[in-house]
mmCIF file of C-alpha atoms in Angstrom:
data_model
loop_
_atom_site.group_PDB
_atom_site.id
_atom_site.type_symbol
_atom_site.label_atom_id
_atom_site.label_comp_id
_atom_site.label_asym_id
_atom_site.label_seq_id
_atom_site.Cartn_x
_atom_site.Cartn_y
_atom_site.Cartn_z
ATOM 1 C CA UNK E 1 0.000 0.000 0.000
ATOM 2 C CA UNK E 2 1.163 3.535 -1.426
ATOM 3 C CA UNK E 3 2.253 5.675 1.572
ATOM 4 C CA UNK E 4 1.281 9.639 1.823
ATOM 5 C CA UNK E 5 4.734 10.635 1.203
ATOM 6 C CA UNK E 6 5.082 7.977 -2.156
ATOM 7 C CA UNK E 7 1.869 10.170 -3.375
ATOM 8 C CA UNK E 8 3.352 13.172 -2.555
ATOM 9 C CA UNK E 9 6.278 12.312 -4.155
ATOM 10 C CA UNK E 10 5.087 10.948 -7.385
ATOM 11 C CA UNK E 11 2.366 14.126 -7.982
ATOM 12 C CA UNK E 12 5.435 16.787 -7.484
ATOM 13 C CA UNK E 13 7.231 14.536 -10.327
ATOM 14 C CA UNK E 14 3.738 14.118 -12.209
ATOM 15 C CA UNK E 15 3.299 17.677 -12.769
ATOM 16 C CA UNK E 16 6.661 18.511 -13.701
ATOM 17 C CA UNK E 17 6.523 15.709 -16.314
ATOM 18 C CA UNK E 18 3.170 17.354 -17.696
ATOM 19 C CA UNK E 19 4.786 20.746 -17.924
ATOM 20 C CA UNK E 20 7.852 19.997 -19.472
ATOM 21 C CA UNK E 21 5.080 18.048 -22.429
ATOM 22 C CA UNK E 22 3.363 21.396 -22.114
ATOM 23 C CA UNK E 23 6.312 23.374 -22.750
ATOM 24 C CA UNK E 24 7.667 20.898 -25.242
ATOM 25 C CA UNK E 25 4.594 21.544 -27.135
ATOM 26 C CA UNK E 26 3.872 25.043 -26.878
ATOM 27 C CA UNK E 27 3.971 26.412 -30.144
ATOM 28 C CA UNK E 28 2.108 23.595 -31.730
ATOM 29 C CA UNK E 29 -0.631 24.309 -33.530
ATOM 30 C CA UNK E 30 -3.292 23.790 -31.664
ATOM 31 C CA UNK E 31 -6.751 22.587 -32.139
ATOM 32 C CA UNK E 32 -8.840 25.121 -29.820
ATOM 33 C CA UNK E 33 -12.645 24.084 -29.097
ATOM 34 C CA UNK E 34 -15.333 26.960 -27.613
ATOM 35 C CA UNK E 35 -16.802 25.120 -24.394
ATOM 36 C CA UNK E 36 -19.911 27.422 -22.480
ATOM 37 C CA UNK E 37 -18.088 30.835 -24.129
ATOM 38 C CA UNK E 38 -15.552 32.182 -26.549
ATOM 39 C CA UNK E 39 -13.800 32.949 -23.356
ATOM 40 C CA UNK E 40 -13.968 29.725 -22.158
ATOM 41 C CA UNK E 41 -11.392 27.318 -24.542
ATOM 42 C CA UNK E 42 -10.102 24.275 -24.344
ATOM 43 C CA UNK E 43 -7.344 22.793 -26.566
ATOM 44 C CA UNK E 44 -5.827 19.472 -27.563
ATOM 45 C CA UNK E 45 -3.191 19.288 -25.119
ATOM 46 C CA UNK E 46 -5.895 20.461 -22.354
ATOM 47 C CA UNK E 47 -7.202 17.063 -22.844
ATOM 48 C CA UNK E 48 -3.876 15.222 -23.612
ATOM 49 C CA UNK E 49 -2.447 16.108 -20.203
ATOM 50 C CA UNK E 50 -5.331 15.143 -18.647
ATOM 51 C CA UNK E 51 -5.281 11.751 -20.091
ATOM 52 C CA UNK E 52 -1.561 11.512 -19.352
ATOM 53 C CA UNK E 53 -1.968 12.437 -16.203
ATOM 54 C CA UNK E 54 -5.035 9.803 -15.230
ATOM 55 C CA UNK E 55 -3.628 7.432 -17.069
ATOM 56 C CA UNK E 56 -0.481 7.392 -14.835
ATOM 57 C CA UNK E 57 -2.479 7.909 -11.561
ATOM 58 C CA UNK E 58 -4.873 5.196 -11.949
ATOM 59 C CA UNK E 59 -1.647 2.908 -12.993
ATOM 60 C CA UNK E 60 0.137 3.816 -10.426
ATOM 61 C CA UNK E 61 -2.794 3.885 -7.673
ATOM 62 C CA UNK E 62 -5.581 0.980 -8.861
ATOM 63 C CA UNK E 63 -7.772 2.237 -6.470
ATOM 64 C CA UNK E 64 -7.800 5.831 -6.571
ATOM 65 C CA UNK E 65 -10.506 8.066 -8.194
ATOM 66 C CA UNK E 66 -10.024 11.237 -10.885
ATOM 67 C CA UNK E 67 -11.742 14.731 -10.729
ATOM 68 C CA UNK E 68 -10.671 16.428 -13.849
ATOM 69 C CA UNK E 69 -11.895 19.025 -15.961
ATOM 70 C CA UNK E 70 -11.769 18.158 -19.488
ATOM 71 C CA UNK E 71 -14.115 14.927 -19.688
ATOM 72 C CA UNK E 72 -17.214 13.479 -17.406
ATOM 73 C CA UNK E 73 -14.606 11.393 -15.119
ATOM 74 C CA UNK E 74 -15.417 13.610 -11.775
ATOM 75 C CA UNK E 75 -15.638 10.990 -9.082
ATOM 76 C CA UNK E 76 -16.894 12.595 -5.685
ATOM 77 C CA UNK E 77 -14.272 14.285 -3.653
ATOM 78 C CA UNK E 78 -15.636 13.320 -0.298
ATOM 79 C CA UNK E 79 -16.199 9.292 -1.682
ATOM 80 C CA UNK E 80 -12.656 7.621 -1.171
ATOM 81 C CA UNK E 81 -8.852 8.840 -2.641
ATOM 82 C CA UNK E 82 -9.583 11.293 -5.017
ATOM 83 C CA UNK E 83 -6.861 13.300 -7.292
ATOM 84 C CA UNK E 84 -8.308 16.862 -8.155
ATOM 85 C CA UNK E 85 -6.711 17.641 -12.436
ATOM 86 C CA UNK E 86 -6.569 20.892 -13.821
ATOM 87 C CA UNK E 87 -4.183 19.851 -16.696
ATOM 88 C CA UNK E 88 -4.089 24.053 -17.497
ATOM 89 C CA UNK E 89 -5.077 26.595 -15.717
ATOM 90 C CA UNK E 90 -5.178 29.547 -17.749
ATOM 91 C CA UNK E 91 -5.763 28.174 -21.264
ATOM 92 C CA UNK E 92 -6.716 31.758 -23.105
ATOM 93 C CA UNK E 93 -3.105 32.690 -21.723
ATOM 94 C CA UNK E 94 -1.850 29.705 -22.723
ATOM 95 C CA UNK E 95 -3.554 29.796 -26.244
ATOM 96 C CA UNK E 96 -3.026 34.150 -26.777
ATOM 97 C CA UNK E 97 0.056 34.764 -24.705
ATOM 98 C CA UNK E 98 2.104 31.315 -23.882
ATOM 99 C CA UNK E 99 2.733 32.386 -20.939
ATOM 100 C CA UNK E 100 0.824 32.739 -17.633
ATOM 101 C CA UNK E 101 -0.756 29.197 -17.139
ATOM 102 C CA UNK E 102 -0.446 26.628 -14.589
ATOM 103 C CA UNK E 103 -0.802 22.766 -14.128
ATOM 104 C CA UNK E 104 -3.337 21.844 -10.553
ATOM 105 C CA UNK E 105 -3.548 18.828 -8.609
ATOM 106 C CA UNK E 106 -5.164 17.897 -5.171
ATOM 107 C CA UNK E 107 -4.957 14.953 -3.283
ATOM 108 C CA UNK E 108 -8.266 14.570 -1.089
ATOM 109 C CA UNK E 109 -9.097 11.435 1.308
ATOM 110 C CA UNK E 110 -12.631 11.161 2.026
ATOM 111 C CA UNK E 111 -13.201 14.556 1.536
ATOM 112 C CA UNK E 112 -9.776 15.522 3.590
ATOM 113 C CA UNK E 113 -7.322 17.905 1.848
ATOM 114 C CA UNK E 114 -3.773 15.805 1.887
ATOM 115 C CA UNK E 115 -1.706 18.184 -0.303
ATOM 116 C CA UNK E 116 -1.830 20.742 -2.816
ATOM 117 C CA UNK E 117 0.170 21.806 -6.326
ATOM 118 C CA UNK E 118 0.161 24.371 -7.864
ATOM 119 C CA UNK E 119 2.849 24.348 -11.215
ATOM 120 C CA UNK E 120 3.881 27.893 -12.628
ATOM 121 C CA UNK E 121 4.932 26.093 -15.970
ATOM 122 C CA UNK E 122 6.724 28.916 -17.503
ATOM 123 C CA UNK E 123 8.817 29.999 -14.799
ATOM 124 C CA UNK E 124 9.464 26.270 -13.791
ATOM 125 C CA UNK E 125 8.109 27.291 -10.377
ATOM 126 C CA UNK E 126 6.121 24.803 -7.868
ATOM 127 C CA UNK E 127 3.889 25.526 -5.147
ATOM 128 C CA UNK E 128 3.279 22.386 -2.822
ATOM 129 C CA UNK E 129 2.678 20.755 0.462
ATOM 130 C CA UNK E 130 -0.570 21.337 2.487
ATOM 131 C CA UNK E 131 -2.229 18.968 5.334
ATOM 132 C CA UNK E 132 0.700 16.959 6.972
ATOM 133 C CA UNK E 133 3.551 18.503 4.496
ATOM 134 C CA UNK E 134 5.065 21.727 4.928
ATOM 135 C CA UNK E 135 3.905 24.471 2.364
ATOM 136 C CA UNK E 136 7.070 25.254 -0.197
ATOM 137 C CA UNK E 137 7.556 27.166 -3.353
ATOM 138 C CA UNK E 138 10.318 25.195 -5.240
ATOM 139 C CA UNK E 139 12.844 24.387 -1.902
ATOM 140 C CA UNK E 140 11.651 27.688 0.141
ATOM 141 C CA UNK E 141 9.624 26.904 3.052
ATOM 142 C CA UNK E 142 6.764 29.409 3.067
ATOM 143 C CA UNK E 143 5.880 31.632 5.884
ATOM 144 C CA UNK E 144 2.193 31.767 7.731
ATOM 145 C CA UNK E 145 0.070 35.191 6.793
ATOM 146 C CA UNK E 146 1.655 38.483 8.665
ATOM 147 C CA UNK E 147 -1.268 40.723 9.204
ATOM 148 C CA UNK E 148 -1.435 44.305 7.801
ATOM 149 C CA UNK E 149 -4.198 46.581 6.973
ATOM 150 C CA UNK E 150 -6.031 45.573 3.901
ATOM 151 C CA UNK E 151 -4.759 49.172 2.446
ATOM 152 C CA UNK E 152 -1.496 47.778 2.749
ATOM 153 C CA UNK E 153 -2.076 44.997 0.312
ATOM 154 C CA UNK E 154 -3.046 44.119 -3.182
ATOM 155 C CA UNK E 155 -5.632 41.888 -4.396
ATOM 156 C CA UNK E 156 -6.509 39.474 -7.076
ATOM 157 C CA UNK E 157 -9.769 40.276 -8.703
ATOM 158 C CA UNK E 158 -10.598 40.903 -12.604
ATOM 159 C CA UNK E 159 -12.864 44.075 -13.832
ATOM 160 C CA UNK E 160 -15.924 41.567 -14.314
ATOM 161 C CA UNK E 161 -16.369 40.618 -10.420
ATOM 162 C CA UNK E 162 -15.223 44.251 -9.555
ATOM 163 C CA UNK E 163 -18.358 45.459 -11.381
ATOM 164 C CA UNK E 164 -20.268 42.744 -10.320
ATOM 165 C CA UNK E 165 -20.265 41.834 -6.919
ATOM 166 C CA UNK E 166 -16.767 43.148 -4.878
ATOM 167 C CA UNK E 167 -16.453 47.157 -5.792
ATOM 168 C CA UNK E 168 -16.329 47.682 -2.076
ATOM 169 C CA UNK E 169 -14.484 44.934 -1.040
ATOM 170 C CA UNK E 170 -11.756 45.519 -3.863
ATOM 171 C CA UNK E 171 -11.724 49.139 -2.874
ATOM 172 C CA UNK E 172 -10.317 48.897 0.655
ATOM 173 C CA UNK E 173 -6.626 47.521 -1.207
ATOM 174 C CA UNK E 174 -3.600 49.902 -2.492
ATOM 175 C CA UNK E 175 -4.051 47.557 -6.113
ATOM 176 C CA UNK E 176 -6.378 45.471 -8.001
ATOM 177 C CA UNK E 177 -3.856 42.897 -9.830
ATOM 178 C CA UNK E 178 -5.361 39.897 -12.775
ATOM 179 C CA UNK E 179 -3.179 36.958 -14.392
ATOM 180 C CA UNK E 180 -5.821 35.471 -16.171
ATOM 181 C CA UNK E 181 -4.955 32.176 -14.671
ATOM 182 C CA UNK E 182 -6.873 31.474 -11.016
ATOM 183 C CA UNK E 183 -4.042 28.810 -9.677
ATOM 184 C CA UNK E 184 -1.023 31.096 -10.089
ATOM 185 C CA UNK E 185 -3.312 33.990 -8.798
ATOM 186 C CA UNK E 186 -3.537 31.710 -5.426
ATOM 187 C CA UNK E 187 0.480 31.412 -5.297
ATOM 188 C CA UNK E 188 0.539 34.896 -5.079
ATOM 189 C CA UNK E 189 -1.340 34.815 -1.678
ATOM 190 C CA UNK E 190 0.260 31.965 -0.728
ATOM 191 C CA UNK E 191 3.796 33.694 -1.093
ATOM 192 C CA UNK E 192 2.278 37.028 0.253
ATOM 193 C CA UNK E 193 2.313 39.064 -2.915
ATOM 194 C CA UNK E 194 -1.804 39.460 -2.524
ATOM 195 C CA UNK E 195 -3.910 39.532 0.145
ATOM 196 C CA UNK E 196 -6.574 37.703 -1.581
ATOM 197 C CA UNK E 197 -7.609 36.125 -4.487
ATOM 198 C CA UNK E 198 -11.503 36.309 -5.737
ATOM 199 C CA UNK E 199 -12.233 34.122 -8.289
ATOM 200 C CA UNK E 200 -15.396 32.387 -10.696
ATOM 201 C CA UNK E 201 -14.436 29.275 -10.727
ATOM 202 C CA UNK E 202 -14.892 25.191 -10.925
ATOM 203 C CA UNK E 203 -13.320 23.069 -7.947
ATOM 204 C CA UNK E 204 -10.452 21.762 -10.022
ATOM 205 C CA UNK E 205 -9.688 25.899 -10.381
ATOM 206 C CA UNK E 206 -9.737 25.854 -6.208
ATOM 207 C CA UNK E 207 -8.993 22.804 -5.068
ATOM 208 C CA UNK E 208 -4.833 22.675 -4.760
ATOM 209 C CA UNK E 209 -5.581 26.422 -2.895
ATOM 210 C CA UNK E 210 -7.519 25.343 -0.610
ATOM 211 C CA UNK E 211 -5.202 22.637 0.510
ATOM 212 C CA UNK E 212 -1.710 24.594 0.612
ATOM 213 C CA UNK E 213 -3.924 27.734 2.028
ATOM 214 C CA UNK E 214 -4.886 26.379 5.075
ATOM 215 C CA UNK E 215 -1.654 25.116 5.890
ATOM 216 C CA UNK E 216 -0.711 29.159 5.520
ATOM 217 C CA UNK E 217 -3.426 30.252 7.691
ATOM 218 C CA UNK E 218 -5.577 31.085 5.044
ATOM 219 C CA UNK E 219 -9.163 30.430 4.275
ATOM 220 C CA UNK E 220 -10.918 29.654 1.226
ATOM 221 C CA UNK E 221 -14.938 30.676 1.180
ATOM 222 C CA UNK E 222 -17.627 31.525 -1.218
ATOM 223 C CA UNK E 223 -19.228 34.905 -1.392
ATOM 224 C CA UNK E 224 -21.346 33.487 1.831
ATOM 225 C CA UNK E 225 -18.136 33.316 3.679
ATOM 226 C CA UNK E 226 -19.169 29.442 3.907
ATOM 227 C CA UNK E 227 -17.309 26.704 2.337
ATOM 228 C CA UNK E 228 -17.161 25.875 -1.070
ATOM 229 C CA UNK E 229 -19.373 23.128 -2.505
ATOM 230 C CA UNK E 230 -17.078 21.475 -4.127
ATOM 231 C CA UNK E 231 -19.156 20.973 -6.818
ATOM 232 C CA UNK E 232 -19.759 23.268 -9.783
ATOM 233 C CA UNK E 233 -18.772 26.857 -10.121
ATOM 234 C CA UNK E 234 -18.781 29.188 -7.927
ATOM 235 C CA UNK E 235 -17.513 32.945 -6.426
ATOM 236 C CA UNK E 236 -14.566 31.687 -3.986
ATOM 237 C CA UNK E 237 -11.989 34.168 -2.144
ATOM 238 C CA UNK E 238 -9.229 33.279 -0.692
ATOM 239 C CA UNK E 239 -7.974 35.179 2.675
ATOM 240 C CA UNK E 240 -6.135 34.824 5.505
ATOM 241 C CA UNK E 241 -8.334 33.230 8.417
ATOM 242 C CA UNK E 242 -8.090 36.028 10.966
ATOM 243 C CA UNK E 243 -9.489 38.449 8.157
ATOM 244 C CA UNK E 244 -12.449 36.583 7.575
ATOM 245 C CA UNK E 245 -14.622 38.356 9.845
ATOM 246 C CA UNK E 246 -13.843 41.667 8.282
ATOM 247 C CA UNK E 247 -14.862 40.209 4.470
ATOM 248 C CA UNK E 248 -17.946 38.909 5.518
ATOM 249 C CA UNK E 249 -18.616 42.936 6.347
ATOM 250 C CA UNK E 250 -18.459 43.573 2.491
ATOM 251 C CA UNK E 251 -20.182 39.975 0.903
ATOM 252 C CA UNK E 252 -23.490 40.798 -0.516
#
């Protein structure tokens, strides 16, 4: 029986493997589909690397489940040993820019957050650890939150959800800051550079966060300052625990 640490082990060297195909292939021409929006793509290699990547979990672990994006395989997270796939995260960047996009995985036990990845492919940078595991980005050991003023601090938000729903909230920062890619906007909470991170998005967008965040200190809620569902999509914000109380004085 796989320990935690073989798991942890083989999903840091798992992701690495699926960015290096990514960057391998990144001026291919690529076959780009429209999913719900013409904002909303989805290429070959979005569903290559997902393949890849289930392929080699469910070889390596018989028993585990898959949660990915880019097909109908999205076993419940709470229902056994479940790995969480966003094979990339930030495919307009990845399609318009080639730059800016990130490979997600989650590890989740009955529901339980073991650890979290997030891969910044393009500056060969990794964000991992969560639950037992220390939280590190590459070989740097990542400190807890250090509490300043909101005006003090940035935050990730893009000029849809400002006009939408968090004006006010988004106001009471120095800087509104968007990457167009929802994983590598976490790492910058993670490693301090943002306050907080709102985001539209599916659980395989959230899931790696949520795992390495709490580990920080950090909380990840919906705009009810409850829990995520876990299922669907969703207004989540990431944000230090012992600020939670004073977002939940600007959620609608």
């Amino acid at each position: 029986m796989a320990t935690l640490e073989t798991k942890y082990q083989f999903a840091q060297d798992l992701v690495k493997e699926a960015g290096a195909f990514l960057r391998q292939h990144l001026h291919d021409d690529l076959k780009v589909e429209i999913k719900s929006h013409f904002t909303d793509l989805v290429t070959h290699l979005d569903k290559d690397v997902q393949d890849n990547m289930s392929q080699a979990i469910v070889k390596a672990f018989p028993n585990d489940h898959i949660y990915g994006e880019e097909n109908e395989n999205r076993h419940p997270i709470d229902q056994g040993n479940v790995w969480v796939i966003d094979p990339i995260d930030g495919t307009s960047n990845f399609i318009v820019q080639r730059s800016d996009f990130a490979v997600l995985l989650a590890y989740f036990e009955d529901g339980q957050g073991k650890f979290g990845l997030i891969y910044d492919v393009m500056s060969d940078t990794l964000y991992h650890g969560g639950g037992a595991f220390p939280v590190y980005e590459d070989d740097q050991l990542l400190s807890k939150f250090t509490d300043k003023p909101f005006s003090e601090g940035m935050i990730g938000l893009n000029a849809g959800l400002y006009a939408q729903n968090f004006a006010d909230f988004a106001d009471q920062f120095v800087g509104i800051r968007s990457l167009g890619s929802a994983g590598l906007s976490f790492s910058r909470v993670l490693n301090q550079r943002l306050m907080a991170h709102v985001s539209y998005v599916y659980p395989w967008d959230y899931a790696a966060a949520s795992i390495l965040g709490e580990a920080l200190g950090y909380i990840l809620v919906n705009e009810k300052g409850e829990k995520p569902s876990f299922n669907g999509r969703e207004h989540v914000i990431l944000i230090a625990k012992e600020k939670l109380e004073e977002l939940k004085g600007f959620l609608k």
